[in-house]
Structure formats: C-alpha cells, structure tokens
Amino acid sequence: MAKGRTEMEVGADGVAVITIINPPVNPLSVDVLLSMGENFGQALRRDDVKAIVFTGAKGKFSGGFDINAFGKKGNWEEPEVGYLSKVFLSDTLESARKPSVAAIDGLALGGGLELAMACHARVSTPTAQLGLPELQLGIIPGLGGTQRLPRLVGLSKALEMILLSKPIKGQEALDLGLVDAIAPSDTLVNTARLLALEIAEFRRPWIKSLYKTDKLEPLGEAREILNFARVQSLKQAPNLQHPLICIDVIEEGIVSGPNAGLLKEAMVSRELQSSETSKSLIHVFFSQRATSKVPGITDLGRAPRKINKVAIVGGGLMGSGIATTLILSNYQVILKEVNEKFLNAGVDRVKANLQSRVNKGKMTQEKFEGTISLLKGVLDYEQFKDVDMVIEAVIENLSLKQQIFADLEKHCPPHCILASNTSTINLNLIGEKTKSQDRIVGAHFFSPAHIMPLLEIVRTHKTSPQVIQDLLDVGKKIRKTPIVVGNCTGFAVNRMFFPYTQSALLLVDHGVDPYQIDRVVTKFGMPMGPFRLVDLVGFGVAIASGISYLENYPDRCYRSMLLPMMVEDKRTGEAVRKGFYLYNEKRRASPDPEIKKYIEKSRSIAGVIPDPKLMKLTDKDIIEMVFLPCVNEACRILDEKIAVKASDLDIASVMGMGFPTLQTWSKVHILEAR
Ligand SMILES: C[C@H](O)CC(=O)SCCNC(=O)CCNC(=O)[C@H](O)C(C)(C)COP(=O)(O)OP(=O)(O)OC[C@H]1O[C@@H](n2cnc3c(N)ncnc32)[C@H](O)[C@@H]1OP(=O)(O)O
C-alpha cells in the first residue's frame, strides 16, 4: 500500500494546487515524492496551468522527509546522489518556466521547508512552524536547506535555526524574508494562488532562492561567523561531528557557489544517513513516541476521562515543581501542606518557578498572574471533595504515606485517581490501608519536576487500565514523555541506575580515583558523574535509597562505608557545600584532597588492598564497569516485565538520567542481543 500521495486540482484561474496527503503530519515519503513529481510534470505540460501552489492536507504543510525511510533499503533509490535535491527541486521545480508558491499552514519542517524554499515564493499562516531540525536526527538538511536558508535569512540566523534545530513562527519568518506574505488558514491557499499568478504575469519578481546573494554577508565576515559557530558547536556537543560537517557544507556553498554546496550536501547526507549517530537519534525519536503506546491499555479504545482539578499533598521541592507543571498547562491545582509556614514556602516556590520564566522572557507578567491564579493553597482536605486526581508528594516515609492515602480515600470522590510521587516505595504497601487499589498509581516526576521531561507512571497489578489511560493523557497535556512501568523497588528508572553509584563506590574502594570516574563518565556524555550526582541529591537520600536496594536486591549491592563515614563528619553534599566536592557560593564544585582520608578508611573497613591494575584502568574500562551493571539491571527489569519494551528503558535513561542519546543505540543492541 502506498505511503501517502499528492492530489492536484486545476482551477479556472489557471493555478494547479498540489496537496500533500500523508497523515498525520504529511511527511515526504517516497510515494509522496513520486506522486508529486508526476503531478508537477503534468502541471508543467498542461496548457491550462499557469502557476502551481503546493500545500498540505488538514492544516499541515509537511513534517519533512519520511524519517522511516532513513537507513533502509526501500524499493526506490535515488538514481544518482542528490537526485531529489539537484534534479527534482533545483533543475525541475526551481528552474521551471511556471512559478510555484508554497502555502504553509501548521508546519514546514526539514524537507517540507526545503520544498517550500525551492518554490518561487511562500505564504504562511502567522503561527505555522518553519524550521530545519535535521541535526536533532544526526543528519543535515539534505534537500538544499543548507544552501537556500542562508540565502533567504542571512548566515547567522540560518546557522542558529539549523544548529539549534529551532523552528520559527510564520510572523518571524515574514520579518526575516523566509516567507513573502502572511495569511490566515482560511484564505491561505487563495493568497498563494494570487501570488503565483502575479509572478507568472511578471507583476512580482520571479525569485530563485538558490541564487540570491543579497542576504549573504561578505566572504570575510561569513568566515568569521562560521568559525564562531564551529567553536560554539564544539563547546555544546564535543562528541558530535555532524554539526561541524553541516557548517562545512554551508561554507562550501558560500565560497564555491550554491551548486558546489548542493553537491557536497548530497554526498555528506548520504553518508550521515547511515551513521551510528543518526541511527541512535532516530531510534530516540521513534522510541519517544512509542512510550505512550501500551499494549493492553491504549489499544482498548478507551477515551481518557477529563481531569479538571488536581490536588497535591506536600509543597516541598517536588510538590511545588509538580504544581508548577500542572498550572502551566491550565489545570486547577490545590496544594496542601500541614501548616501555614510550609504552605507559604511551597506557594512561594511555585511563584519563583514561574518568575524565572518571566525573567527569561518566556512568560509575560499578565500570563504569570493568570497562571498563578490557578493555584490554591490549603491546610486541610475540605476542598478535596471535587478533585479528579491527587498526587501525594511528601517525604519517603511509608507510614506517613499510608495515613495520607487512608485520609484521601475518605475525602476524595470515588472516581478520583490517587497517585503517589514516590521514587522507590512499593505502591501496594502505600495503598495497604485503603480499599481503593484499582485507582492507586505512581506518578513519579524527576527533579526539578517542572523542567525534567520524563514521567514514570507506575501500575500495580490492581491499577485499572482507565486510570493509566487518564494519566497518560495528563502526561501528554503537561508535555512530559510518559513511560508506563510495573511496581517494584526503584521502579524502572531508579532501579536501572542504582548500580551506577554502586559500581563507582566499588571501584573507589579498589583503588580508582573518584574524580577520575566523574571525569570519564562526564566525557562519555552524562550530565554529571556518580559522585557529583550523590552530592546533588544529598547523602541522606542516597543512603536511604541504598538501604532500600540492599534490602530488596542484596545479591547485587555493594556495601561501601564511604557515605556513612562522610555523613558522620557532616559532609552531606552540595546543600551544605561539602560532599565529595567543595562548593563555593556560586555552587561551583572543586575536588577536595581531604577525601583521600575517607577513602583510605573505607578501604581498610572493606579489607581491600588496592589492586595496582585497577588503578590503571582505561576510560573504556571505567565506562564498562559503571554502565554494564546498569544494562544488566535493565535486562532484569525487562525479564520481570516491569518495563513493556527495551526502547522505553532507553527513553527513561535519556530523559530521566541524562544518558547520552548517542550511546543509546549500542545499549539497545546489548539488550536486543541477549
Ligand atoms: C532530507 C531532509 O532534509 C531530511 C528531513 O526532512 S528529516 C525530517 C525533518 N523533520 C523533523 O525532524 C520533524 C520530526 N517530527 C516532529 O518534530 C514532530 O513529529 C512534529 C512537530 C512534526 C509533530 O509533532 P506532534 O504533533 O507532537 O506529533 P508526533 O506524535 O511527534 O508525530 C505524529 C506522528 O507522525 C510521525 N512523524 C512525525 N514526523 C515525521 C517524519 N518526518 N517522518 C515520518 N514520520 C513522522 C511520528 O512518528 C508520529 O507517528 P505515530 O503517530 O505513529 O507515533
């Protein structure tokens, strides 16, 4: 069956409208492109056609080239390198004797925008998203985008849009000259028709963007801009090659002309499309979208129930972060605390979270007022009688949580979802004192909850599928990536990563320097090494969760005395500016030579004589010793069916722990090769 098509309609005005039809986002599949080629050829040959308009069905121009096609040998291959870009878009469409105009609604991304830029003019709705986000997939724009975008908007802006994969809206595109006119959705195609006719009748210039030069900076200045971009790219992503390659391709076009640029773009694109980087990033793209497809839940045809009002119990760091996330997505929220002082602190934290958005220019003062008005602080359960969902976010204390859930059962309506933000405690125990097991669920956010993109939804054997479906819908509305997992100590994310710290502690007892471990792991791509992470979460939390793992997974826990000994000396982490590192007032971490003293003591308690071989471990050895136990744990999680699929665990590692996306592919290979 064909994957998408185009349809052509020729109006009495002599304009042929070619519509891309490939739901939901009209990607340019091979079938779409072949059908487009045929229709366009016909439009050129027909005497009753004076001009052509390209548009997309159902309010979306195109989400770009079909990502499914990358790295796969399909039944169609370009007859020559760069055929689509050079022969179709440049020599046929852009050089045609009939003008084309793109009518852009919704989105024109990647190949979608590249098609539009090869047209002789573009009309967009004010809110449409236009961008070249290919770099986030490990590839570069491959249909002329590296050449046409700089010529339409100037080099600096083009580099910003391409290197940051950052789309712009229609209105900004007009100001920059990327589009020629703005029109609302209902008159978009008509405006494009009129524009196309004006070009055909030479009442408007007939512009080929590939050969425009007026927006390009003089050569010397252009080189400086490109070199600055190289430095920035290396700083932001030292492990990535393709942004640098993309800059080289842009430079080729500026120095040697657009045709040389197009050729280089085509050759490099072909290579990058089969690179490991691209495979990893495309795997992440699809895996992220697959997390919300849960067999036995989302395939039952159930609609999510509407959640209007949410209550949060506990206004600490997590509770206030969760409240922030919810009000930002227009949920009415009640925040409950035990006394006035804690309540005010919680509400103030929510305000501070919003204020930081205002300070960064991401929110207006007016929107701030509107958003904060959705939050109400309370000291009792009086107003819980009409809430649709409660999220408990108090400290990790089982008996306290049990009492809260028993109270919630009394005060909330029978349909209300009872969720806990616990990161480790078994949900069956939390709900033990209630008769509401079917509506008890885990809603595990990651700190800071209003920023981190992952939501771990934990189900017990008794949680009803409807409750999961409802929570998945809330997750989507608050723009989190949800993964649905089973109930066990640490659930999926924390359980998968508990060996991260454990292995590091074991290595230190056996002679490896903790700062070396952190350095190597950070170089590998993690946001921070295990010791810096322990400092950040605090030794109290690290020891408490360590005990919990020791109780539940004793066969694979390492009992190091290092943390408890440091706690005795009140070295408890970043909060007190003293843990494995020392912290200055700007929270900058520096290694502390005194750590040696604790390490030596820990080794002697463990009865370990440092092995000289272990002191000479290579970076690769350290990475394998820290991460392979995590992969083993991930395998156990899959075996026990705590996770639905391996790719959910990849997404959990990337979004919950900051695991580098480029390593994901190899991790999946390890999981799949078992
Ligand atoms: C040669 C060229 O230079 C190379 C290219 O063009 S590469 C492609 C460049 N384009 C992109 O990177 C855009 C990727 N897509 C996106 O960012 C987002 O999907 C979007 C902004 C288009 C839409 O977002 P949203 O509305 O939240 O819907 P989202 O769930 O992401 O996508 C809807 C479906 O379309 C699919 N999809 C989106 N873009 C796609 C694409 N370019 N190719 C194939 N499928 C695509 C998704 O996989 C998803 O499928 P599913 O329903 O089976 O899970």
XYZ file of C-alpha atoms and ligand atoms in Angstrom:
728
model
C 0.000 0.000 0.000
C 1.298 3.451 -0.942
C 2.521 5.592 1.952
C 0.888 8.874 1.117
C 0.195 10.677 -2.139
C -0.462 14.082 -3.606
C -3.590 15.326 -5.316
C -3.760 18.009 -7.970
C -6.670 20.296 -8.737
C -6.533 22.844 -11.523
C -8.727 25.900 -11.025
C -10.377 28.139 -13.598
C -7.727 30.753 -12.707
C -5.045 28.522 -14.202
C -3.439 27.582 -10.866
C -2.737 23.931 -10.126
C -2.906 23.204 -6.394
C -0.851 20.153 -5.418
C -1.802 18.913 -1.931
C 0.418 16.573 0.097
C -1.665 13.873 1.780
C 0.132 11.630 4.256
C -1.441 11.817 7.710
C -0.837 12.807 10.389
C 1.965 15.272 9.531
C 2.314 14.817 5.738
C 5.912 13.565 5.666
C 7.560 13.356 2.251
C 7.651 9.606 1.739
C 8.979 8.128 -1.491
C 5.364 7.610 -2.612
C 4.519 11.254 -1.889
C 7.584 12.434 -3.807
C 6.898 10.172 -6.801
C 3.281 11.315 -6.914
C 4.370 14.946 -6.532
C 6.846 14.509 -9.399
C 4.096 13.102 -11.624
C 1.575 15.816 -10.802
C 4.136 18.561 -11.157
C 5.231 17.191 -14.552
C 1.608 17.200 -15.659
C 1.121 20.765 -14.437
C 4.145 21.870 -16.483
C 2.815 20.133 -19.598
C -0.820 21.305 -19.352
C -1.593 24.460 -21.312
C -4.371 25.465 -18.908
C -1.894 25.681 -15.979
C -0.064 28.986 -15.488
C 1.286 28.506 -11.983
C 1.481 25.937 -9.198
C 0.710 26.071 -5.473
C 1.981 23.403 -3.063
C 0.103 22.839 0.155
C -0.531 20.138 2.765
C -3.773 18.435 3.775
C -5.505 19.041 7.106
C -3.706 22.216 8.088
C -0.145 20.865 7.912
C 2.272 21.605 5.084
C 4.812 18.852 5.829
C 6.786 17.423 8.773
C 9.738 16.763 6.446
C 11.275 13.811 4.709
C 9.862 10.492 5.910
C 12.163 9.536 8.792
C 11.151 5.873 8.426
C 12.987 5.779 5.114
C 16.444 6.595 6.540
C 18.976 3.817 6.653
C 16.506 1.436 4.984
C 16.837 -0.056 1.560
C 13.387 0.532 0.099
C 12.104 -0.252 -3.376
C 13.281 3.141 -4.612
C 16.745 4.578 -4.593
C 17.880 7.909 -5.934
C 19.166 7.265 -9.478
C 22.145 9.476 -8.627
C 23.493 11.140 -5.493
C 21.439 14.276 -4.895
C 18.770 13.416 -7.491
C 15.898 14.780 -5.390
C 17.748 17.898 -4.410
C 19.513 18.718 -7.678
C 17.372 17.219 -10.430
C 13.902 17.486 -8.903
C 13.937 20.555 -6.643
C 16.579 22.692 -8.402
C 16.638 21.757 -12.105
C 12.939 20.923 -12.435
C 10.938 22.847 -9.840
C 13.035 25.937 -9.219
C 14.132 26.249 -12.888
C 10.646 25.577 -14.291
C 9.012 28.041 -16.647
C 5.924 28.136 -14.450
C 6.216 29.597 -10.947
C 5.460 27.674 -7.757
C 4.321 29.079 -4.423
C 4.169 27.198 -1.100
C 1.080 27.720 1.081
C 2.277 26.819 4.581
C -0.104 26.041 7.411
C 0.759 24.202 10.647
C 4.343 23.185 9.966
C 7.019 23.125 7.316
C 9.934 21.244 8.811
C 13.037 19.681 7.278
C 12.330 18.521 3.725
C 8.958 20.304 3.977
C 10.626 23.693 4.350
C 13.249 22.723 1.775
C 10.485 22.071 -0.770
C 8.919 25.429 0.141
C 12.260 27.234 -0.229
C 12.714 25.794 -3.722
C 9.386 27.441 -4.675
C 9.478 30.986 -6.023
C 7.550 32.408 -3.065
C 5.997 31.324 0.221
C 2.850 32.303 2.114
C 2.431 31.186 5.699
C -0.095 31.408 8.497
C 1.252 33.560 11.370
C 1.566 30.577 13.721
C 2.988 27.938 11.371
C 6.322 26.444 12.496
C 9.120 26.682 9.948
C 12.468 25.053 10.572
C 15.257 22.687 9.628
C 15.530 20.344 12.644
C 17.531 17.626 10.843
C 20.521 17.919 13.174
C 18.465 16.527 16.034
C 18.276 13.327 13.960
C 22.032 13.159 13.351
C 21.745 14.252 9.718
C 21.928 17.603 7.913
C 19.302 19.269 5.716
C 19.626 17.256 2.509
C 17.271 18.889 0.023
C 19.093 22.169 -0.438
C 18.334 23.624 3.013
C 21.990 24.284 3.819
C 22.202 26.457 0.699
C 18.820 28.183 0.472
C 18.180 29.095 4.112
C 21.322 31.288 4.480
C 20.422 32.991 1.190
C 16.905 33.769 2.419
C 17.516 34.798 6.041
C 21.254 35.523 6.258
C 24.009 33.279 7.579
C 23.757 33.990 11.327
C 20.026 33.332 11.554
C 20.263 30.270 9.306
C 23.042 28.813 11.470
C 21.005 29.449 14.605
C 17.934 27.731 13.142
C 19.880 24.760 11.785
C 22.390 24.182 14.600
C 19.805 24.530 17.353
C 17.089 22.694 15.346
C 14.962 25.667 16.300
C 11.864 26.449 14.220
C 10.429 29.943 13.914
C 6.834 31.062 13.562
C 5.284 32.445 10.375
C 5.285 36.028 11.587
C 9.030 35.970 12.321
C 9.598 34.192 9.006
C 7.940 37.149 7.284
C 10.139 39.657 9.113
C 13.239 37.662 8.120
C 12.216 37.256 4.479
C 11.781 33.498 4.658
C 8.150 33.922 3.609
C 6.698 36.613 1.383
C 3.229 37.008 2.871
C 1.131 36.019 5.860
C -2.488 34.886 5.639
C -4.902 33.156 7.993
C -5.659 29.473 7.349
C -8.957 30.085 5.600
C -7.513 32.408 2.934
C -4.035 30.880 2.775
C -4.349 28.921 -0.464
C -6.181 31.758 -2.203
C -3.468 34.222 -1.221
C -0.868 31.787 -2.585
C -2.832 31.407 -5.856
C -2.932 35.176 -6.367
C 0.763 35.478 -5.597
C 1.601 32.666 -8.020
C -0.385 34.389 -10.780
C 1.319 37.722 -10.067
C 4.700 36.007 -10.550
C 3.525 34.219 -13.704
C 2.387 37.527 -15.117
C 5.644 39.239 -14.129
C 3.882 41.601 -11.731
C 6.173 40.270 -8.987
C 9.817 39.212 -9.196
C 10.471 35.603 -10.069
C 12.976 34.666 -7.351
C 15.148 31.566 -7.269
C 16.376 31.466 -3.682
C 19.362 29.256 -4.564
C 20.929 32.145 -6.469
C 20.013 35.014 -4.140
C 23.050 36.808 -2.703
C 21.661 39.992 -1.126
C 21.324 38.440 2.367
C 24.761 36.806 2.362
C 27.472 38.514 4.376
C 30.780 39.436 2.647
C 33.161 36.469 2.494
C 35.468 37.547 5.352
C 32.559 38.224 7.691
C 30.871 34.977 6.660
C 34.036 33.021 7.535
C 34.156 34.643 10.969
C 30.516 33.735 11.611
C 31.145 30.143 10.506
C 34.223 29.815 12.720
C 32.343 31.197 15.701
C 29.592 28.621 15.041
C 32.225 25.855 14.989
C 33.559 26.920 18.390
C 30.041 27.064 19.848
C 29.127 23.647 18.439
C 32.222 22.058 19.903
C 31.508 23.654 23.248
C 27.904 22.475 23.337
C 28.374 18.972 21.959
C 32.033 17.941 21.890
C 31.125 14.374 20.893
C 29.122 15.346 17.813
C 30.610 15.550 14.335
C 27.573 16.254 12.171
C 27.057 19.908 13.256
C 30.642 20.627 12.166
C 30.094 18.784 8.899
C 26.953 20.861 8.336
C 28.918 24.083 8.838
C 31.485 22.860 6.268
C 28.688 22.212 3.761
C 27.240 25.700 4.269
C 30.726 27.150 3.843
C 31.265 25.231 0.601
C 28.186 26.907 -0.905
C 29.258 30.360 0.246
C 32.821 30.008 -1.008
C 32.399 27.884 -4.162
C 28.798 28.654 -5.123
C 25.423 27.016 -4.465
C 25.827 24.151 -6.945
C 29.065 23.012 -5.307
C 27.269 23.377 -1.977
C 24.329 21.260 -3.154
C 26.663 18.513 -4.344
C 28.582 18.410 -1.076
C 25.304 18.464 0.874
C 24.026 15.463 -1.097
C 27.211 13.420 -0.678
C 27.517 14.114 3.034
C 23.800 13.455 3.611
C 24.026 10.001 2.100
C 26.893 9.132 4.437
C 25.312 10.616 7.556
C 22.005 8.848 6.979
C 23.652 5.523 7.720
C 25.860 6.750 10.585
C 25.613 5.321 14.097
C 24.804 8.799 15.401
C 21.816 9.086 13.123
C 20.624 5.553 13.939
C 20.753 6.424 17.651
C 18.952 9.718 17.347
C 16.266 8.316 15.044
C 15.830 5.433 17.467
C 15.272 8.015 20.222
C 12.770 9.916 18.032
C 10.566 6.885 17.405
C 11.067 5.352 20.862
C 9.933 8.568 22.489
C 6.712 8.460 20.513
C 6.246 4.747 21.236
C 6.267 5.099 25.032
C 2.618 6.127 25.098
C 1.560 3.010 23.185
C 0.973 0.457 25.910
C -0.408 -2.958 24.953
C -3.487 -3.840 26.969
C -4.105 -0.186 27.835
C -4.018 2.166 24.882
C -5.246 -0.418 22.376
C -8.534 -0.962 24.221
C -10.239 2.006 22.573
C -10.859 3.758 25.897
C -11.049 7.541 25.918
C -9.282 9.324 28.775
C -11.577 10.958 31.341
C -11.374 14.685 31.728
C -9.227 15.828 34.626
C -10.125 19.356 35.695
C -8.866 19.727 39.207
C -5.768 18.193 40.787
C -4.713 18.249 44.440
C -1.100 17.911 45.537
C -0.243 16.791 49.035
C 3.105 18.249 50.087
C 4.532 21.559 48.907
C 8.232 20.674 49.077
C 10.609 20.773 46.124
C 8.787 18.007 44.255
C 5.232 19.058 45.167
C 5.797 22.667 44.145
C 7.521 21.581 40.917
C 4.578 19.315 40.047
C 2.132 22.135 40.864
C 4.092 24.448 38.556
C 3.925 21.960 35.697
C 0.183 21.475 36.128
C -0.826 25.130 36.319
C 1.392 25.863 33.322
C -0.900 23.501 31.408
C -4.037 25.169 32.764
C -5.022 22.621 35.396
C -6.671 23.958 38.551
C -4.435 22.913 41.435
C -4.878 22.685 45.206
C -1.649 22.495 47.171
C -1.972 21.060 50.675
C 0.523 21.465 53.458
C 0.454 20.783 57.192
C 0.966 24.330 58.414
C 0.966 27.932 57.243
C 4.763 28.182 57.156
C 5.268 25.155 54.885
C 2.326 26.177 52.729
C 3.676 29.670 52.132
C 7.089 28.219 51.329
C 5.504 25.845 48.791
C 3.439 28.557 47.101
C 6.491 30.837 47.040
C 8.470 28.107 45.311
C 5.796 27.821 42.611
C 5.874 31.607 42.196
C 9.659 31.548 41.934
C 9.479 28.836 39.259
C 7.098 30.982 37.221
C 9.061 34.168 37.898
C 12.182 32.583 36.443
C 10.204 32.085 33.215
C 9.209 35.747 33.276
C 12.837 36.761 33.860
C 13.937 34.664 30.891
C 11.304 36.313 28.697
C 9.395 33.036 28.323
C 6.279 34.357 30.088
C 4.557 37.730 30.314
C 3.643 39.267 33.668
C -0.014 39.002 32.651
C 0.342 35.282 31.921
C 2.157 34.908 35.270
C -0.860 36.380 37.086
C -3.295 34.173 35.142
C -1.251 31.036 35.780
C -0.671 31.559 39.492
C -4.404 32.249 39.964
C -4.975 28.555 39.138
C -3.154 27.576 42.350
C -4.817 27.484 45.734
C -3.040 26.638 48.986
C -4.977 24.718 51.684
C -4.301 23.229 55.106
C -6.995 20.534 55.211
C -8.921 18.128 52.992
C -12.094 20.266 52.896
C -11.650 21.141 49.222
C -10.699 17.659 48.075
C -14.342 16.676 47.576
C -14.386 17.550 43.869
C -10.831 16.799 42.760
C -10.253 14.371 39.883
C -6.720 13.442 40.827
C -4.434 13.710 43.861
C -0.663 13.473 43.678
C 0.967 12.768 47.027
C 4.471 14.250 47.185
C 5.562 14.032 50.819
C 8.845 12.612 52.176
C 9.641 8.929 51.595
C 8.077 7.636 54.817
C 5.840 4.602 54.409
C 3.598 5.041 57.459
C 3.031 8.736 56.654
C 2.074 7.856 53.091
C -0.240 5.062 54.296
C -2.037 7.502 56.585
C -2.369 10.079 53.791
C -3.859 7.536 51.385
C -6.341 6.396 54.015
C -7.363 10.057 54.518
C -7.595 10.629 50.776
C -9.953 7.682 50.407
C -12.241 9.355 52.926
C -12.174 12.866 51.471
C -11.922 12.436 47.682
C -14.759 11.453 45.341
C -14.847 7.770 44.312
C -13.665 8.464 40.745
C -10.577 10.377 41.920
C -7.170 8.997 40.895
C -4.872 8.519 43.885
C -1.289 8.936 42.728
C 1.983 8.905 44.627
C 5.186 10.602 43.530
C 7.270 8.091 45.463
C 10.521 7.203 43.736
C 11.110 3.885 45.452
C 8.383 2.682 47.837
C 6.205 -0.232 46.763
C 2.759 1.117 45.860
C 0.972 -1.931 47.249
C 2.322 -1.011 50.679
C 1.351 2.643 50.272
C -2.251 1.673 49.491
C -2.407 -1.174 52.000
C -4.800 0.652 54.345
C -7.343 1.519 51.641
C -9.896 -0.373 49.585
C -9.076 1.714 46.515
C -6.253 -0.328 44.991
C -7.680 -0.006 41.481
C -7.177 3.748 41.466
C -3.777 3.832 43.123
C -0.951 4.593 40.718
C 2.566 6.010 40.732
C 3.202 9.383 39.117
C 6.948 9.649 39.521
C 8.296 13.018 38.401
C 12.003 13.791 38.229
C 13.556 16.771 39.937
C 13.093 19.614 39.053
C 9.610 18.424 38.164
C 8.656 21.489 36.113
C 11.710 21.036 33.902
C 12.602 17.352 33.601
C 10.720 15.824 30.663
C 10.037 12.301 31.985
C 7.003 10.995 33.873
C 7.260 7.421 35.158
C 3.738 6.011 35.515
C 3.788 3.037 37.856
C 0.988 0.497 37.823
C 0.340 -2.272 40.287
C -1.473 -5.475 39.307
C -4.651 -3.824 40.535
C -4.399 -0.379 38.916
C -7.236 -0.072 36.402
C -6.367 0.464 32.706
C -8.641 3.542 32.721
C -6.503 5.193 35.404
C -3.354 4.579 33.321
C -5.076 5.934 30.227
C -6.102 9.062 32.176
C -2.596 9.608 33.496
C -1.079 9.135 30.027
C -3.396 11.886 28.827
C -2.383 14.207 31.678
C 1.278 13.421 30.844
C 0.702 14.457 27.236
C -1.077 17.654 28.268
C 1.729 18.678 30.603
C 4.218 17.859 27.811
C 6.039 15.066 29.604
C 7.156 11.848 27.974
C 5.428 9.134 29.979
C 6.708 5.590 30.415
C 4.412 3.022 31.967
C 6.200 0.547 34.229
C 5.408 -2.086 36.829
C 5.682 -1.880 40.572
C 8.940 -2.849 42.312
C 11.575 -1.164 44.451
C 13.004 1.738 42.455
C 10.516 1.063 39.606
C 12.319 1.227 36.254
C 14.414 4.386 36.150
C 15.981 4.496 39.598
C 16.305 0.729 39.699
C 18.122 0.661 36.370
C 20.559 3.286 37.632
C 21.216 2.156 41.196
C 24.308 0.207 40.068
C 25.667 3.486 38.653
C 26.685 4.715 42.115
C 27.269 1.232 43.494
C 29.858 0.340 40.852
C 31.565 3.673 41.318
C 31.816 3.097 45.086
C 33.218 -0.386 44.494
C 35.824 0.941 42.083
C 36.903 3.597 44.589
C 37.338 1.008 47.335
C 39.533 -0.916 44.903
C 41.825 1.980 44.144
C 40.243 4.147 41.438
C 40.141 7.905 41.999
C 36.511 9.184 42.345
C 37.282 12.371 40.427
C 38.693 10.312 37.564
C 35.445 8.312 37.457
C 33.370 11.513 37.339
C 35.619 12.971 34.621
C 35.428 9.888 32.424
C 31.663 9.486 32.848
C 31.062 13.169 32.035
C 33.262 12.893 28.960
C 31.150 9.917 27.915
C 28.205 12.322 27.877
C 26.386 12.048 31.217
C 25.459 15.430 32.688
C 27.431 14.559 35.826
C 29.405 11.681 37.263
C 28.146 9.442 40.108
C 29.929 11.338 42.895
C 28.801 14.759 41.734
C 25.285 13.302 41.495
C 25.378 11.984 45.066
C 26.418 15.472 46.197
C 23.472 16.948 44.317
C 20.764 14.615 45.639
C 22.256 14.683 49.134
C 23.829 11.856 51.138
C 20.648 11.369 53.217
C 18.596 10.417 50.169
C 21.458 8.388 48.674
C 21.915 6.336 51.870
C 18.139 5.804 52.342
C 17.686 4.527 48.795
C 20.900 2.469 49.122
C 19.403 0.703 52.151
C 16.204 0.075 50.245
C 18.134 -1.549 47.376
C 20.213 -3.531 49.850
C 17.027 -4.927 51.401
C 15.446 -5.776 48.062
C 18.375 -6.713 45.813
C 21.005 -7.880 48.342
C 22.764 -10.205 45.867
C 23.962 -7.292 43.744
C 24.528 -4.484 46.217
C 27.938 -3.294 47.305
C 28.156 -2.278 50.961
C 30.522 0.666 50.979
C 31.065 2.603 54.205
C 32.244 5.720 52.408
C 28.988 7.712 52.513
C 28.030 6.939 56.148
C 31.556 7.915 57.261
C 31.363 11.211 55.449
C 27.925 11.904 56.929
C 29.404 11.457 60.402
C 31.637 14.441 59.585
C 28.605 16.369 58.307
C 29.746 16.119 54.710
C 26.304 15.553 53.226
C 26.514 17.071 49.773
C 26.016 20.249 47.840
C 23.314 21.609 50.192
C 25.979 22.052 52.918
C 28.649 22.897 50.306
C 30.686 19.865 51.298
C 30.400 16.347 49.948
C 32.763 14.628 47.542
C 33.420 18.133 46.264
C 33.681 21.510 47.947
C 31.232 24.151 46.663
C 31.766 27.892 46.567
C 28.969 30.432 46.908
C 28.265 30.122 43.179
C 27.833 26.357 43.612
C 30.988 25.641 41.616
C 32.413 22.277 42.563
C 36.105 21.655 43.201
C 37.788 18.395 44.258
C 38.831 18.132 47.888
C 42.186 16.433 48.740
C 40.750 15.535 52.174
C 38.571 12.906 50.501
C 41.604 10.591 50.463
C 41.315 10.200 54.211
C 37.753 8.820 53.975
C 38.621 6.586 51.048
C 41.547 5.025 52.882
C 39.347 4.346 55.906
C 36.596 2.892 53.737
C 39.118 0.594 52.027
C 40.507 -0.598 55.305
C 36.988 -1.341 56.651
C 36.264 -3.245 53.442
C 39.575 -5.075 53.889
C 40.659 -4.189 50.373
C 44.269 -3.829 49.303
C 44.163 -1.589 46.215
C 44.978 -3.510 43.085
C 47.624 -1.663 41.016
C 45.945 -2.971 37.843
C 42.668 -1.292 38.801
C 44.474 1.984 39.335
C 45.462 1.919 35.666
C 42.008 1.362 34.188
C 41.382 2.941 30.801
C 38.439 5.266 30.242
C 36.675 2.489 28.358
C 37.182 0.071 31.284
C 35.667 2.572 33.694
C 32.681 3.216 31.423
C 32.027 -0.502 31.059
C 32.392 -1.150 34.778
C 29.991 1.668 35.662
C 27.373 1.122 32.957
C 27.286 -2.600 32.183
C 25.786 -3.371 35.612
C 23.054 -0.820 34.703
C 22.456 -2.683 31.440
C 22.249 -5.952 33.393
C 19.674 -4.404 35.694
C 17.745 -3.157 32.651
C 17.686 -6.750 31.374
C 16.251 -7.945 34.677
C 13.626 -5.199 34.541
C 12.615 -6.438 31.089
C 12.622 -10.092 32.150
C 10.372 -9.301 35.081
C 8.086 -7.370 32.697
C 8.445 -4.225 34.804
C 9.039 -2.419 31.501
C 6.945 -3.061 28.413
C 9.775 -2.765 25.902
C 13.522 -2.147 25.748
C 13.105 1.185 23.985
C 11.069 2.511 26.950
C 14.164 1.964 29.080
C 16.303 3.845 26.574
C 13.954 6.799 26.794
C 13.872 6.503 30.583
C 17.684 6.656 30.696
C 17.882 9.560 28.290
C 15.121 11.659 29.810
C 15.335 10.642 33.445
C 19.092 10.335 33.884
C 20.532 12.334 31.008
C 22.102 9.237 29.419
C 23.726 10.445 26.187
C 21.477 9.770 23.210
C 24.420 8.790 21.060
C 25.156 5.806 23.258
C 21.578 4.609 23.261
C 21.857 2.596 20.101
C 24.656 0.463 21.484
C 22.740 -0.033 24.699
C 19.735 -1.248 22.742
C 21.995 -3.598 20.850
C 23.169 -5.060 24.128
C 19.563 -5.507 25.262
C 18.425 -6.969 21.965
C 21.416 -9.242 21.538
C 20.654 -11.175 24.713
C 16.181 15.383 3.528
C 15.621 16.189 4.681
O 16.464 17.290 4.884
C 15.581 15.339 5.885
C 14.352 15.553 6.692
O 13.412 16.221 6.354
S 14.355 14.718 8.169
C 12.856 15.144 8.917
C 12.866 16.531 9.465
N 11.691 16.700 10.232
C 11.698 16.559 11.559
O 12.703 16.333 12.183
C 10.359 16.692 12.236
C 10.112 15.471 13.090
N 8.802 15.498 13.668
C 8.497 16.270 14.718
O 9.282 17.037 15.241
C 7.115 16.149 15.263
O 6.638 14.850 14.957
C 6.119 17.186 14.655
C 6.497 18.578 15.185
C 6.170 17.147 13.154
C 4.675 16.827 15.098
O 4.632 16.711 16.497
P 3.308 16.159 17.210
O 2.129 16.879 16.674
O 3.575 16.207 18.672
O 3.122 14.664 16.730
P 4.121 13.434 16.893
O 3.499 12.462 17.832
O 5.514 13.857 17.127
O 4.070 12.840 15.409
C 2.871 12.268 14.894
C 3.242 11.040 14.095
O 3.940 11.471 12.932
C 5.173 10.770 12.824
N 6.142 11.681 12.202
C 6.397 12.973 12.531
N 7.324 13.486 11.706
C 7.643 12.505 10.849
C 8.537 12.416 9.752
N 9.288 13.457 9.347
N 8.623 11.249 9.111
C 7.871 10.180 9.458
N 7.009 10.201 10.483
C 6.889 11.353 11.156
C 5.538 10.425 14.250
O 6.423 9.338 14.284
C 4.189 10.094 14.827
O 3.873 8.781 14.409
P 2.948 7.846 15.345
O 1.635 8.543 15.468
O 2.902 6.554 14.602
O 3.663 7.737 16.655
